[in-house]
Tab-separated table of C-alpha atoms in Angstrom:
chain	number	residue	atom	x	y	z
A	1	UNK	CA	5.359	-37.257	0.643
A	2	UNK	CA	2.452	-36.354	-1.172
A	3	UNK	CA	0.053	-33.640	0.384
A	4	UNK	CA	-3.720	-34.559	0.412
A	5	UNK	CA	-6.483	-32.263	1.839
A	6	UNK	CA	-6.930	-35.093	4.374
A	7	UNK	CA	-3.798	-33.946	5.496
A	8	UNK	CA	-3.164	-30.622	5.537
A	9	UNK	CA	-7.148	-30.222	7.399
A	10	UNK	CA	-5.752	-32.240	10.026
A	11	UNK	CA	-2.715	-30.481	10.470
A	12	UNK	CA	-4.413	-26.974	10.312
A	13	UNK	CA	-7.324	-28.035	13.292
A	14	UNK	CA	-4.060	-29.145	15.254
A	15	UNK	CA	-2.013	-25.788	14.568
A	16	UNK	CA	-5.253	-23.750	15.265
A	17	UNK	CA	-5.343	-25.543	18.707
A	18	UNK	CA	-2.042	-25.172	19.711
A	19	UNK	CA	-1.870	-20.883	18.585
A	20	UNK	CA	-4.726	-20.223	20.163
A	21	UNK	CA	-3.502	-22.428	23.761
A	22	UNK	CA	-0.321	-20.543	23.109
A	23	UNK	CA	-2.694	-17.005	23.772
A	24	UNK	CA	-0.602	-15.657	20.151
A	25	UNK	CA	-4.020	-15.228	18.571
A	26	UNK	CA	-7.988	-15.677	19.869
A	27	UNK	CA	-10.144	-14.881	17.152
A	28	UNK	CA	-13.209	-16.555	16.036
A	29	UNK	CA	-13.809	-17.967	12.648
A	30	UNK	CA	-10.163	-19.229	11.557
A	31	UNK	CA	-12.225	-22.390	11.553
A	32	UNK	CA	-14.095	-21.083	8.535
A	33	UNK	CA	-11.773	-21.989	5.849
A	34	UNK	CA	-11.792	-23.868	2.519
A	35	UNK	CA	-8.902	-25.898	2.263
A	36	UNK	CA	-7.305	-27.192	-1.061
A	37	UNK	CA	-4.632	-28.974	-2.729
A	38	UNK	CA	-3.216	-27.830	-6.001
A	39	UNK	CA	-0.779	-29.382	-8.453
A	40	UNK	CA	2.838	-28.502	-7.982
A	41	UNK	CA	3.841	-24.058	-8.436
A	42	UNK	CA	7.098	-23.370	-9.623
A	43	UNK	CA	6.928	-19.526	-7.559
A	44	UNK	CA	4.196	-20.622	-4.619
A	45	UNK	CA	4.390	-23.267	-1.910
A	46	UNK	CA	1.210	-22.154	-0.223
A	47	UNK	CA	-1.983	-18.871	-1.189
A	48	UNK	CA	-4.890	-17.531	1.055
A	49	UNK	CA	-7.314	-15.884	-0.932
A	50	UNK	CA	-10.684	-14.268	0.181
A	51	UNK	CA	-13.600	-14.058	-2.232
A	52	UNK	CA	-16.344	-11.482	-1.299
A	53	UNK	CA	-19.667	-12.603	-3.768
A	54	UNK	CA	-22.078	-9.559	-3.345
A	55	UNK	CA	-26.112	-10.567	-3.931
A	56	UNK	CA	-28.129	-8.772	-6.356
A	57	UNK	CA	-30.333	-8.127	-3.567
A	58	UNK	CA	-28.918	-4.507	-1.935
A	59	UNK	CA	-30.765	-5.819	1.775
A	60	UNK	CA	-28.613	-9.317	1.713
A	61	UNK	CA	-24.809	-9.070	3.290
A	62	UNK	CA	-22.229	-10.321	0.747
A	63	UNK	CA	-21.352	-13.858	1.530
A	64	UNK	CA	-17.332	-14.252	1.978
A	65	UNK	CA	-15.192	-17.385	1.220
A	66	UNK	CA	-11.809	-17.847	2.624
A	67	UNK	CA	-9.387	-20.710	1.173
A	68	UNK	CA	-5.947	-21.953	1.921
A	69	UNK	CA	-4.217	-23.380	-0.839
A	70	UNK	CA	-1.246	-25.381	-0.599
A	71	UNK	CA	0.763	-26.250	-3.337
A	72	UNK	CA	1.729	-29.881	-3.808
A	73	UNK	CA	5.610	-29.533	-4.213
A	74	UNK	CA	8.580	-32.163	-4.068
A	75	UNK	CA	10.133	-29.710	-2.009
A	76	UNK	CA	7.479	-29.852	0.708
A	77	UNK	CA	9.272	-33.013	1.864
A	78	UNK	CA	8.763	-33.073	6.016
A	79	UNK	CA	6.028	-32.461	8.263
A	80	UNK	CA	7.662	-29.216	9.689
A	81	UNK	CA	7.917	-27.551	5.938
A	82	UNK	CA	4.514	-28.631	5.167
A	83	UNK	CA	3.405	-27.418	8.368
A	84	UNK	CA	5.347	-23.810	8.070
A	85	UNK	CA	3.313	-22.859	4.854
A	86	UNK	CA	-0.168	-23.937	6.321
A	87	UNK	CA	0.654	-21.592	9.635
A	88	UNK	CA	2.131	-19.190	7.052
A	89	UNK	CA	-1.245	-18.398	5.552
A	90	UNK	CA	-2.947	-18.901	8.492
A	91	UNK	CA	-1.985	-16.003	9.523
A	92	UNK	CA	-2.910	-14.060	6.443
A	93	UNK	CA	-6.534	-15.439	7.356
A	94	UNK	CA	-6.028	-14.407	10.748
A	95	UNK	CA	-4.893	-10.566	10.362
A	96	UNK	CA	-7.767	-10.438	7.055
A	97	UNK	CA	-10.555	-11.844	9.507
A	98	UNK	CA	-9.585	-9.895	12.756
A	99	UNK	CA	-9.825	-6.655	10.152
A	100	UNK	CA	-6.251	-5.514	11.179
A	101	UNK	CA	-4.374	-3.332	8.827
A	102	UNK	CA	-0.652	-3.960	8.419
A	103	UNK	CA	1.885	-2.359	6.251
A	104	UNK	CA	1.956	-4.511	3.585
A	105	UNK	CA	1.187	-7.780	2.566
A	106	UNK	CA	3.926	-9.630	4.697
A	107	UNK	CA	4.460	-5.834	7.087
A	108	UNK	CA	5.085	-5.387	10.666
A	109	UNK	CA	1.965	-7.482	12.018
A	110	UNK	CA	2.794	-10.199	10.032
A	111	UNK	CA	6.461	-10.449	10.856
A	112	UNK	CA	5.751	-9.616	14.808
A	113	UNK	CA	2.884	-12.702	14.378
A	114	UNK	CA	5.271	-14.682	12.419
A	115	UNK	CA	8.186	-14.388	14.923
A	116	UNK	CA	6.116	-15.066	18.097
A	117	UNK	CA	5.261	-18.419	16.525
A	118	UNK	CA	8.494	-19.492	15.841
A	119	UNK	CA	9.373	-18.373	18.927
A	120	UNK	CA	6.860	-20.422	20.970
A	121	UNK	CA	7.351	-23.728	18.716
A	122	UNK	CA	10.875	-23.582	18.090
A	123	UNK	CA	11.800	-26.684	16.001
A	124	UNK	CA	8.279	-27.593	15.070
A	125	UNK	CA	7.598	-24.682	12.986
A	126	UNK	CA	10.286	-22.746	10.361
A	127	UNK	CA	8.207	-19.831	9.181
A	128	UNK	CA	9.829	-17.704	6.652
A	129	UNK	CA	8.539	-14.602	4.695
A	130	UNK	CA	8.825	-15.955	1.252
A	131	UNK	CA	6.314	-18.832	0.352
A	132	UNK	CA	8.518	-19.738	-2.684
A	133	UNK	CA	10.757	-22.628	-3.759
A	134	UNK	CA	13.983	-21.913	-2.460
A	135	UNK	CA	15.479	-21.808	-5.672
A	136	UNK	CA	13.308	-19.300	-7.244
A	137	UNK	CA	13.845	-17.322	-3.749
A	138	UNK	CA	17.130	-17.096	-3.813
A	139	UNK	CA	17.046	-15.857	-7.851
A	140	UNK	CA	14.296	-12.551	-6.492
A	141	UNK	CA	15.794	-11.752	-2.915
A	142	UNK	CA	16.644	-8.116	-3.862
A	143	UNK	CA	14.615	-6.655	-6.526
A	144	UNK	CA	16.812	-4.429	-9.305
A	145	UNK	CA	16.354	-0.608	-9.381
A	146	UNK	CA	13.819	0.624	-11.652
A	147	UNK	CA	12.309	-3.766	-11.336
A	148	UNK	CA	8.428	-3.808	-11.764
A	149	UNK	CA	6.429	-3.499	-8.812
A	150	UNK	CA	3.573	-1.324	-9.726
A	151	UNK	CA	0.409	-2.469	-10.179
A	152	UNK	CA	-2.966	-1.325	-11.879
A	153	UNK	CA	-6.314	-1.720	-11.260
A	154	UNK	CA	-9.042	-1.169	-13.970
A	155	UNK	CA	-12.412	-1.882	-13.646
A	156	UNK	CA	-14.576	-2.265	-16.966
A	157	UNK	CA	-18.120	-4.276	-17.945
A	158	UNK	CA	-18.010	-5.501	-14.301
A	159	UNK	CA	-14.759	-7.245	-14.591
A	160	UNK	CA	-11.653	-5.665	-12.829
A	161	UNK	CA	-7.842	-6.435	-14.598
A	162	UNK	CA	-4.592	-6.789	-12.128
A	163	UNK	CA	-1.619	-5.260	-14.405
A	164	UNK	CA	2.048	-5.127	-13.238
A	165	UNK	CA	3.803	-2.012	-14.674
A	166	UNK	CA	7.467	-1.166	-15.297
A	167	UNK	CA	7.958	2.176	-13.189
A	168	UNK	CA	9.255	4.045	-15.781
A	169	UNK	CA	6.105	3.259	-17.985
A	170	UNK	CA	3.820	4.758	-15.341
A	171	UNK	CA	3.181	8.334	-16.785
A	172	UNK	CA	2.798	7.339	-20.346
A	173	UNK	CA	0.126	4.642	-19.421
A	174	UNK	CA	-1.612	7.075	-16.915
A	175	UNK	CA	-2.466	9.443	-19.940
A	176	UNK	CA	-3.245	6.774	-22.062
A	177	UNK	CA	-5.832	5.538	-18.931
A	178	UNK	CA	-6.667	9.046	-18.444
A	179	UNK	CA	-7.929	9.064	-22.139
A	180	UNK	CA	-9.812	5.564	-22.182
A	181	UNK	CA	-12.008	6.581	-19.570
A	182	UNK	CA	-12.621	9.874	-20.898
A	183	UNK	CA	-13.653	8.250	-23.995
A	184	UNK	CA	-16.136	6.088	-21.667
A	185	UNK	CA	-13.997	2.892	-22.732
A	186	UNK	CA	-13.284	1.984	-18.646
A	187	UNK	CA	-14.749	2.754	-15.580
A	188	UNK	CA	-12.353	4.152	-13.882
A	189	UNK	CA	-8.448	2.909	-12.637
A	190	UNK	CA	-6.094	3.277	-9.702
A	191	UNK	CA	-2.442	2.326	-8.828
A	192	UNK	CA	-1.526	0.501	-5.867
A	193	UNK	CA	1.820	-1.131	-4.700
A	194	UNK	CA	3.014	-4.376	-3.118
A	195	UNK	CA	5.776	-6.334	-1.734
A	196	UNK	CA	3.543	-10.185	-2.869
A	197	UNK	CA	6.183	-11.950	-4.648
A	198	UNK	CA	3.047	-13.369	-6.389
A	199	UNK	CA	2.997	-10.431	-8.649
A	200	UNK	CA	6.535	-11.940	-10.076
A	201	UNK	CA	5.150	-14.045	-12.282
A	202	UNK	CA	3.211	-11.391	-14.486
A	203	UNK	CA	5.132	-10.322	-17.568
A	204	UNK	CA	5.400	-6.211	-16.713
A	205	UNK	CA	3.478	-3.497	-18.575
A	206	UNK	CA	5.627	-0.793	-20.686
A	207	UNK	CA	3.627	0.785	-23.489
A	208	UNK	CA	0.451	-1.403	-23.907
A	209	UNK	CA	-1.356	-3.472	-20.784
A	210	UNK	CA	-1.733	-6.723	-20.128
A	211	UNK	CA	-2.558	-8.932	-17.063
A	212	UNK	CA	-5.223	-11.140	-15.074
A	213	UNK	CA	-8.867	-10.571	-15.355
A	214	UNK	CA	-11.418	-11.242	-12.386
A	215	UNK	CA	-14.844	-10.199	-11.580
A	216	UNK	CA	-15.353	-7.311	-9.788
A	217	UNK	CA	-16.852	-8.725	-7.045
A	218	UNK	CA	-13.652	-10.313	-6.401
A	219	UNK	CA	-11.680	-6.653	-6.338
A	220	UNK	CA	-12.031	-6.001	-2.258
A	221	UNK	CA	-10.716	-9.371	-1.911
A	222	UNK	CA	-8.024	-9.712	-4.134
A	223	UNK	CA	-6.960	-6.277	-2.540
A	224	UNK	CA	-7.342	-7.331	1.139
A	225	UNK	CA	-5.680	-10.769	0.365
A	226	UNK	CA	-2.214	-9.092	-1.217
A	227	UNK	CA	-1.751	-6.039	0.451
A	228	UNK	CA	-1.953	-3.944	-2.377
A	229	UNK	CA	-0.990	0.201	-0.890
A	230	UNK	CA	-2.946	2.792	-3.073
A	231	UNK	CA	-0.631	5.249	-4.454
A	232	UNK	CA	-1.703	9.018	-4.172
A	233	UNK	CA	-2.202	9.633	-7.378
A	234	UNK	CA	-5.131	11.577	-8.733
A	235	UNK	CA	-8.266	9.909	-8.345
A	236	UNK	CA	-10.389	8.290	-11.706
């Protein structure tokens, strides 16, 4: 069946109805959502994403901008898996509007919030922790020692770069971070870490970086919306 955003609107008014009946959740503003269809993701059945744009005028709030995206997939074949994914990230909107902190991305709130829903709608919901093909899912259950799951911030000329580093690499490319903003060539940089499978896809960092580049007014967002952990190292 092919997914539409027809569809999946519907389906998330009626799943927004029936979790808040079911008292699992009352918070105001799940409502407020963007919702979109995207081609077919080899890694990704569904993504909520929260985009904070910040005025040039200092007295004016920053206007926010949630979206759910699901992914149009072959796999997504049933109501019920279709269904699974949009409740999957509706709870990502629901612990990043009711400003609740959890461990990680997918931590201890999520898991308690995923279980009581599949709890309370036993055989209409199958939520699982990994949005990903099952496939691919089964290939990255258990990550290898020493596997890359460090990543780096570094904000620059009002831009802000997402870079997934090989552990061992970590030291060398601190110094060499250490020296490009001494020389006034960044901003400044820190290291976080985080369990988002979504960080899979990036090819990992060893002696030179590499990665995704976003505006910085997109930085609290991208942060809120994958759970990214700061690691104490010293600050830049």
């Amino acid at each position: 069946m092919s997914i539409t955003v027809e569809y999946i609107t519907a389906r998330h008014a009626y799943w927004l109805k029936r979790i808040n009946e079911a008292g699992i959740w009352k918070s105001g503003g799940l409502d407020k959502v963007n919702l979109r269809v995207r081609p077919q993701a080899r890694t990704l059945n569904g993504k909520f994403m929260r985009k904070i744009i910040r005025s040039r005028n200092p007295l004016l709030r920053p206007t926010i901008v949630d979206t759910i995206i699901i992914y149009d997939n072959p796999w997504l074949d049933s109501e019920i898996k279709i269904d699974s994914v949009i409740v999957h990230e509706m709870i990502h909107h629901y612990i990043t509007v009711s400003r609740q902190r959890d461990t990680s991305s997918h931590g201890q709130l999520f898991r308690s919030l995923m279980d009581s829903i599949n709890r309370r709608f036993a055989g209409e919901l199958d939520l699982h922790i990994s949005t990903c093909s099952e496939s691919y899912a089964s290939h990255t259950d258990e990550r290898k020692s020493g596997a890359p799951y460090i990543l780096a911030i570094v904000a620059d000329h009002g831009q802000f770069y997402c870079c997934r580093v090989m552990k061992s690499a970590v030291a060398s490319l601190h110094s060499l971070l250490t020296r490009l903003k001494q020389r006034g060539q960044i901003s400044h940089f820190d290291w976080y870490l985080s369990d988002d499978r979504r960080f899979d896809r990036l090819s990992a960092c060893r002696s030179r970086l590499h990665g995704l580049r976003f505006p910085i007014s997109e930085l609290e967002g991208f942060i809120a919306s994958h759970g990214l952990t700061p690691i104490p190292l010293k600050k830049h």
